[in-house]
Amino acid sequence: MAYKTISIVVTDSSSDEAALRFAADFAESQDAHLDVHCVGVDPARYEPLPAGAAAIVLETGAAEAMEQAERLSDWCKDILPATLSKVSVNPVVIPHLGLDTLVSRQTRYSDLIIASQPYGQSRKPLQVTVLEAELFGTGAPVLMVPEGTQKQAFNRIIVGWNESSESFAAVRGALPLLQAAQHVDIVMVDPPAHSPERADPGGAICLMLARHGIKAEVSILSKTLPRVSEVLERFAEEHGGSMIVMGGYGHSRFRESILGGATRDMLEGAKRPLLLAH
């Protein structure tokens, strides 16, 4: 198995530079095609306007969005290495009201989507919207790259496993990476006592991985820190994990945005690449 089509949506030259450089290196290492979608957002909201003004406002907004998309496209072409032959850079204008749907359409045929860290200093709400549209609208795994991530081999991968459909989708999406890793840890934090797999926690997923040639070890951890994300990050730090794989948004986005949750916490505090699927 291998990733043949990798995508990235670029909305800002400063916030997305690290992810773009990573995507180029990773696509080259996988001999995959890289699709770069440079998005200019048309701000028009189609609200009532004075007679004769609507056409001017809509035309101006679309023109500004196309200029932004073309500037990003030129910037991406300057950033991408000359050795990367399988690449396409596409300026795209997306209306503000159709952002979720059209981002999903642009990236839905990808085997893997690379995304910037959506939370933190200098980050914008647009980056959160883009990442969530990729997660919820494509079915593809999304590899979130924190600022400062360097080119590396993912030799030890930590899988945050809780038996959910989301975590299973993440494992499926990560199979090419898991096959290439030297060591895979299946980490379960306080697994439920009444789980169907309580007699052999993590046994079924390890068997599935073994049939793909992946040897994995299961670690059962207590929630000794306030957040599950902190337990996973500490385990990854102590064991030299280079990536974390986990399901994305097991609870609703609204609930996690208000009350918090493992996905939101991981996206905010990730110190290493994070592969998510929903």
CSV table of C-alpha atoms in Angstrom, one decimal:
chain,number,residue,atom,x,y,z
A,1,MET,CA,0.0,0.0,0.0
A,2,ALA,CA,1.1,3.6,-0.7
A,3,TYR,CA,-0.3,7.1,-0.9
A,4,LYS,CA,-0.5,8.0,-4.6
A,5,THR,CA,-2.3,11.4,-4.3
A,6,ILE,CA,-1.5,13.9,-1.5
A,7,SER,CA,-3.3,17.2,-1.1
A,8,ILE,CA,-2.8,20.4,0.8
A,9,VAL,CA,-5.0,23.5,1.0
A,10,VAL,CA,-3.1,26.7,1.3
A,11,THR,CA,-4.8,29.8,2.6
A,12,ASP,CA,-2.0,31.9,4.1
A,13,SER,CA,1.7,32.1,3.2
A,14,SER,CA,3.0,32.5,6.7
A,15,SER,CA,0.8,29.9,8.5
A,16,ASP,CA,1.0,27.2,5.9
A,17,GLU,CA,4.7,27.4,4.9
A,18,ALA,CA,5.8,24.6,7.3
A,19,ALA,CA,3.0,22.3,6.1
A,20,LEU,CA,3.7,23.0,2.4
A,21,ARG,CA,7.4,22.2,2.8
A,22,PHE,CA,6.6,19.0,4.7
A,23,ALA,CA,4.0,18.0,2.0
A,24,ALA,CA,6.6,18.5,-0.7
A,25,ASP,CA,9.2,16.4,1.1
A,26,PHE,CA,6.7,13.7,2.0
A,27,ALA,CA,5.2,13.4,-1.5
A,28,GLU,CA,8.6,13.1,-3.0
A,29,SER,CA,9.5,10.3,-0.5
A,30,GLN,CA,6.3,8.5,-1.4
A,31,ASP,CA,6.7,9.0,-5.1
A,32,ALA,CA,3.2,10.5,-4.9
A,33,HIS,CA,1.4,13.3,-6.8
A,34,LEU,CA,1.0,16.5,-4.8
A,35,ASP,CA,-2.1,18.6,-5.4
A,36,VAL,CA,-1.7,22.1,-3.9
A,37,HIS,CA,-5.0,24.1,-3.8
A,38,CYS,CA,-4.4,27.8,-3.3
A,39,VAL,CA,-7.6,29.3,-1.9
A,40,GLY,CA,-8.8,32.8,-2.2
A,41,VAL,CA,-12.1,33.3,-0.3
A,42,ASP,CA,-14.8,35.4,-1.9
A,43,PRO,CA,-16.2,37.4,1.1
A,44,ALA,CA,-19.5,38.2,-0.6
A,45,ARG,CA,-22.4,37.2,1.6
A,46,TYR,CA,-25.3,38.1,-0.8
A,47,GLU,CA,-27.0,40.4,1.7
A,48,PRO,CA,-29.6,42.9,0.5
A,49,LEU,CA,-27.8,45.9,-1.2
A,50,PRO,CA,-29.0,49.1,-2.8
A,51,ALA,CA,-30.2,48.8,-6.4
A,52,GLY,CA,-27.2,48.6,-8.8
A,53,ALA,CA,-24.7,48.0,-6.1
A,54,ALA,CA,-24.9,44.2,-5.9
A,55,ALA,CA,-23.2,43.5,-9.1
A,56,ILE,CA,-20.3,45.8,-8.3
A,57,VAL,CA,-19.8,44.3,-4.8
A,58,LEU,CA,-19.9,40.7,-6.1
A,59,GLU,CA,-17.6,41.4,-9.0
A,60,THR,CA,-15.1,43.2,-6.7
A,61,GLY,CA,-15.1,40.4,-4.1
A,62,ALA,CA,-14.5,37.7,-6.7
A,63,ALA,CA,-11.7,39.7,-8.3
A,64,GLU,CA,-9.9,40.2,-5.0
A,65,ALA,CA,-10.3,36.5,-4.1
A,66,MET,CA,-8.8,35.5,-7.5
A,67,GLU,CA,-5.8,37.9,-6.9
A,68,GLN,CA,-5.3,36.3,-3.5
A,69,ALA,CA,-5.4,32.8,-5.0
A,70,GLU,CA,-2.9,33.7,-7.7
A,71,ARG,CA,-0.5,35.3,-5.3
A,72,LEU,CA,-0.6,32.2,-3.1
A,73,SER,CA,-0.1,30.1,-6.3
A,74,ASP,CA,3.0,32.1,-7.3
A,75,TRP,CA,4.4,31.8,-3.7
A,76,CYS,CA,3.8,28.1,-3.6
A,77,LYS,CA,5.7,27.6,-6.9
A,78,ASP,CA,8.6,29.5,-5.4
A,79,ILE,CA,8.6,27.4,-2.3
A,80,LEU,CA,8.3,23.9,-3.9
A,81,PRO,CA,11.6,22.2,-4.8
A,82,ALA,CA,12.5,21.9,-8.5
A,83,THR,CA,13.1,18.2,-7.9
A,84,LEU,CA,9.4,17.6,-7.3
A,85,SER,CA,8.0,16.6,-10.6
A,86,LYS,CA,4.6,15.2,-9.7
A,87,VAL,CA,2.9,18.4,-8.6
A,88,SER,CA,0.0,20.6,-9.6
A,89,VAL,CA,-0.6,24.1,-8.1
A,90,ASN,CA,-4.2,25.3,-8.6
A,91,PRO,CA,-5.5,28.8,-7.7
A,92,VAL,CA,-9.1,28.4,-6.5
A,93,VAL,CA,-11.8,30.9,-5.6
A,94,ILE,CA,-14.3,29.7,-3.0
A,95,PRO,CA,-17.3,31.6,-1.8
A,96,HIS,CA,-17.4,32.2,1.9
A,97,LEU,CA,-20.8,30.6,2.2
A,98,GLY,CA,-19.7,27.4,0.4
A,99,LEU,CA,-16.4,27.0,2.1
A,100,ASP,CA,-17.0,23.6,3.7
A,101,THR,CA,-18.5,22.0,0.7
A,102,LEU,CA,-16.0,23.2,-1.9
A,103,VAL,CA,-12.9,22.5,0.2
A,104,SER,CA,-14.2,18.9,0.6
A,105,ARG,CA,-14.8,18.7,-3.2
A,106,GLN,CA,-11.2,19.9,-3.9
A,107,THR,CA,-9.6,17.2,-1.7
A,108,ARG,CA,-12.0,14.3,-1.7
A,109,TYR,CA,-10.0,12.2,-4.1
A,110,SER,CA,-6.8,12.3,-2.1
A,111,ASP,CA,-5.3,9.4,-0.3
A,112,LEU,CA,-3.9,11.7,2.3
A,113,ILE,CA,-4.4,15.4,3.1
A,114,ILE,CA,-1.7,17.5,4.8
A,115,ALA,CA,-2.9,20.4,7.0
A,116,SER,CA,-1.4,23.1,9.2
A,117,GLN,CA,-1.9,23.3,12.9
A,118,PRO,CA,-5.2,25.2,13.2
A,119,TYR,CA,-4.9,26.6,16.7
A,120,GLY,CA,-2.2,28.8,18.2
A,121,GLN,CA,-0.6,32.2,17.7
A,122,SER,CA,-1.2,33.8,14.3
A,123,ARG,CA,-3.8,31.1,13.4
A,124,LYS,CA,-7.1,32.1,11.9
A,125,PRO,CA,-10.6,30.7,12.0
A,126,LEU,CA,-10.3,29.9,8.3
A,127,GLN,CA,-7.7,27.2,9.1
A,128,VAL,CA,-10.0,25.5,11.5
A,129,THR,CA,-12.8,25.5,9.0
A,130,VAL,CA,-10.5,24.0,6.3
A,131,LEU,CA,-9.3,21.2,8.5
A,132,GLU,CA,-12.7,20.3,9.7
A,133,ALA,CA,-14.1,20.3,6.1
A,134,GLU,CA,-11.3,17.9,5.1
A,135,LEU,CA,-12.0,15.6,8.1
A,136,PHE,CA,-15.8,15.5,7.8
A,137,GLY,CA,-16.3,15.9,4.1
A,138,THR,CA,-13.7,13.6,2.4
A,139,GLY,CA,-13.3,10.3,4.3
A,140,ALA,CA,-9.5,10.7,3.8
A,141,PRO,CA,-7.0,10.8,6.6
A,142,VAL,CA,-5.6,14.2,7.5
A,143,LEU,CA,-2.0,14.6,8.7
A,144,MET,CA,-1.7,17.8,10.8
A,145,VAL,CA,1.8,19.2,10.8
A,146,PRO,CA,2.8,21.5,13.8
A,147,GLU,CA,5.0,24.5,13.1
A,148,GLY,CA,8.7,23.6,13.1
A,149,THR,CA,8.2,20.0,12.0
A,150,GLN,CA,11.3,18.8,10.1
A,151,LYS,CA,11.7,16.2,7.4
A,152,GLN,CA,11.9,12.9,9.2
A,153,ALA,CA,11.2,9.2,9.0
A,154,PHE,CA,8.2,8.1,11.2
A,155,ASN,CA,10.1,5.2,12.8
A,156,ARG,CA,7.9,4.9,16.0
A,157,ILE,CA,4.2,5.6,15.7
A,158,ILE,CA,1.8,5.9,18.6
A,159,VAL,CA,-1.8,4.9,17.9
A,160,GLY,CA,-4.4,6.3,20.3
A,161,TRP,CA,-6.9,3.4,20.3
A,162,ASN,CA,-10.3,3.5,22.0
A,163,GLU,CA,-12.2,0.9,19.8
A,164,SER,CA,-14.2,3.7,18.1
A,165,SER,CA,-15.1,4.0,14.4
A,166,GLU,CA,-13.0,7.1,14.3
A,167,SER,CA,-9.9,5.5,15.7
A,168,PHE,CA,-10.4,2.5,13.3
A,169,ALA,CA,-10.7,4.9,10.4
A,170,ALA,CA,-7.4,6.5,11.5
A,171,VAL,CA,-5.6,3.2,11.6
A,172,ARG,CA,-6.8,2.3,8.1
A,173,GLY,CA,-5.7,5.6,6.8
A,174,ALA,CA,-2.3,5.3,8.4
A,175,LEU,CA,-1.5,1.8,7.1
A,176,PRO,CA,1.2,2.8,4.7
A,177,LEU,CA,3.0,4.7,7.5
A,178,LEU,CA,2.5,1.9,10.0
A,179,GLN,CA,4.0,-0.6,7.5
A,180,ALA,CA,7.0,1.6,7.1
A,181,ALA,CA,7.5,2.2,10.8
A,182,GLN,CA,10.0,0.3,12.9
A,183,HIS,CA,7.8,0.2,16.0
A,184,VAL,CA,4.0,0.7,16.5
A,185,ASP,CA,2.5,1.3,20.0
A,186,ILE,CA,-1.3,0.8,20.5
A,187,VAL,CA,-2.0,3.0,23.5
A,188,MET,CA,-5.3,2.7,25.4
A,189,VAL,CA,-6.1,5.2,28.1
A,190,ASP,CA,-8.5,3.8,30.8
A,191,PRO,CA,-10.3,1.3,28.4
A,192,PRO,CA,-14.0,0.7,29.5
A,193,ALA,CA,-14.5,-2.2,31.8
A,194,HIS,CA,-17.5,-3.4,29.9
A,195,SER,CA,-15.9,-3.3,26.4
A,196,PRO,CA,-16.5,-6.3,24.1
A,197,GLU,CA,-12.7,-6.5,23.9
A,198,ARG,CA,-12.2,-6.4,27.7
A,199,ALA,CA,-10.7,-9.9,27.8
A,200,ASP,CA,-7.9,-8.9,25.3
A,201,PRO,CA,-7.7,-5.1,25.0
A,202,GLY,CA,-6.2,-4.1,21.7
A,203,GLY,CA,-5.9,-7.7,20.6
A,204,ALA,CA,-8.2,-7.5,17.5
A,205,ILE,CA,-6.5,-4.4,16.1
A,206,CYS,CA,-3.1,-6.0,16.6
A,207,LEU,CA,-4.2,-9.1,14.7
A,208,MET,CA,-5.5,-6.9,11.8
A,209,LEU,CA,-2.1,-5.1,11.7
A,210,ALA,CA,-0.2,-8.3,12.0
A,211,ARG,CA,-1.9,-9.5,8.8
A,212,HIS,CA,-0.5,-6.4,7.1
A,213,GLY,CA,3.0,-7.2,8.3
A,214,ILE,CA,2.9,-4.7,11.2
A,215,LYS,CA,4.0,-5.8,14.7
A,216,ALA,CA,2.4,-3.7,17.4
A,217,GLU,CA,2.6,-3.6,21.1
A,218,VAL,CA,-0.3,-2.7,23.4
A,219,SER,CA,0.1,-0.3,26.4
A,220,ILE,CA,-2.8,0.2,28.8
A,221,LEU,CA,-2.4,3.5,30.6
A,222,SER,CA,-4.3,5.1,33.5
A,223,LYS,CA,-5.5,8.7,33.1
A,224,THR,CA,-3.0,10.1,35.5
A,225,LEU,CA,-3.2,13.6,33.9
A,226,PRO,CA,-6.3,15.8,33.5
A,227,ARG,CA,-6.6,15.2,29.8
A,228,VAL,CA,-6.3,12.1,27.6
A,229,SER,CA,-4.2,14.2,25.1
A,230,GLU,CA,-1.6,14.9,27.8
A,231,VAL,CA,-1.3,11.2,28.6
A,232,LEU,CA,-0.8,10.4,24.9
A,233,GLU,CA,1.7,13.2,24.4
A,234,ARG,CA,3.7,12.2,27.5
A,235,PHE,CA,3.8,8.6,26.3
A,236,ALA,CA,5.0,9.7,22.9
A,237,GLU,CA,7.7,12.0,24.5
A,238,GLU,CA,9.0,9.2,26.8
A,239,HIS,CA,9.1,6.6,24.1
A,240,GLY,CA,10.4,8.7,21.2
A,241,GLY,CA,7.2,8.7,19.2
A,242,SER,CA,7.5,10.6,15.9
A,243,MET,CA,3.8,10.6,15.1
A,244,ILE,CA,0.4,10.1,16.8
A,245,VAL,CA,-2.5,8.4,15.0
A,246,MET,CA,-6.0,8.8,16.4
A,247,GLY,CA,-9.7,9.2,15.6
A,248,GLY,CA,-10.9,12.8,15.1
A,249,TYR,CA,-14.0,14.2,16.8
A,250,GLY,CA,-15.6,11.2,18.5
A,251,HIS,CA,-17.9,13.8,20.0
A,252,SER,CA,-19.5,16.6,18.0
A,253,ARG,CA,-17.5,19.6,16.9
A,254,PHE,CA,-19.8,21.9,18.8
A,255,ARG,CA,-19.4,20.0,22.0
A,256,GLU,CA,-15.6,19.9,21.7
A,257,SER,CA,-15.4,23.6,20.8
A,258,ILE,CA,-17.4,24.5,23.9
A,259,LEU,CA,-16.4,21.8,26.4
A,260,GLY,CA,-13.2,20.6,25.0
A,261,GLY,CA,-12.2,17.1,24.0
A,262,ALA,CA,-9.3,14.9,23.0
A,263,THR,CA,-9.3,16.0,19.4
A,264,ARG,CA,-9.4,19.7,20.2
A,265,ASP,CA,-6.7,19.3,22.9
A,266,MET,CA,-4.4,17.4,20.6
A,267,LEU,CA,-4.8,19.9,17.8
A,268,GLU,CA,-3.9,22.7,20.2
A,269,GLY,CA,-1.0,21.1,21.9
A,270,ALA,CA,0.5,18.7,19.4
A,271,LYS,CA,4.3,18.7,19.3
A,272,ARG,CA,4.6,16.1,16.6
A,273,PRO,CA,2.6,15.3,13.4
A,274,LEU,CA,-0.9,14.0,14.2
A,275,LEU,CA,-2.9,11.8,11.8
A,276,LEU,CA,-6.6,12.1,12.2
A,277,ALA,CA,-9.6,10.4,10.5
A,278,HIS,CA,-13.3,10.6,11.1
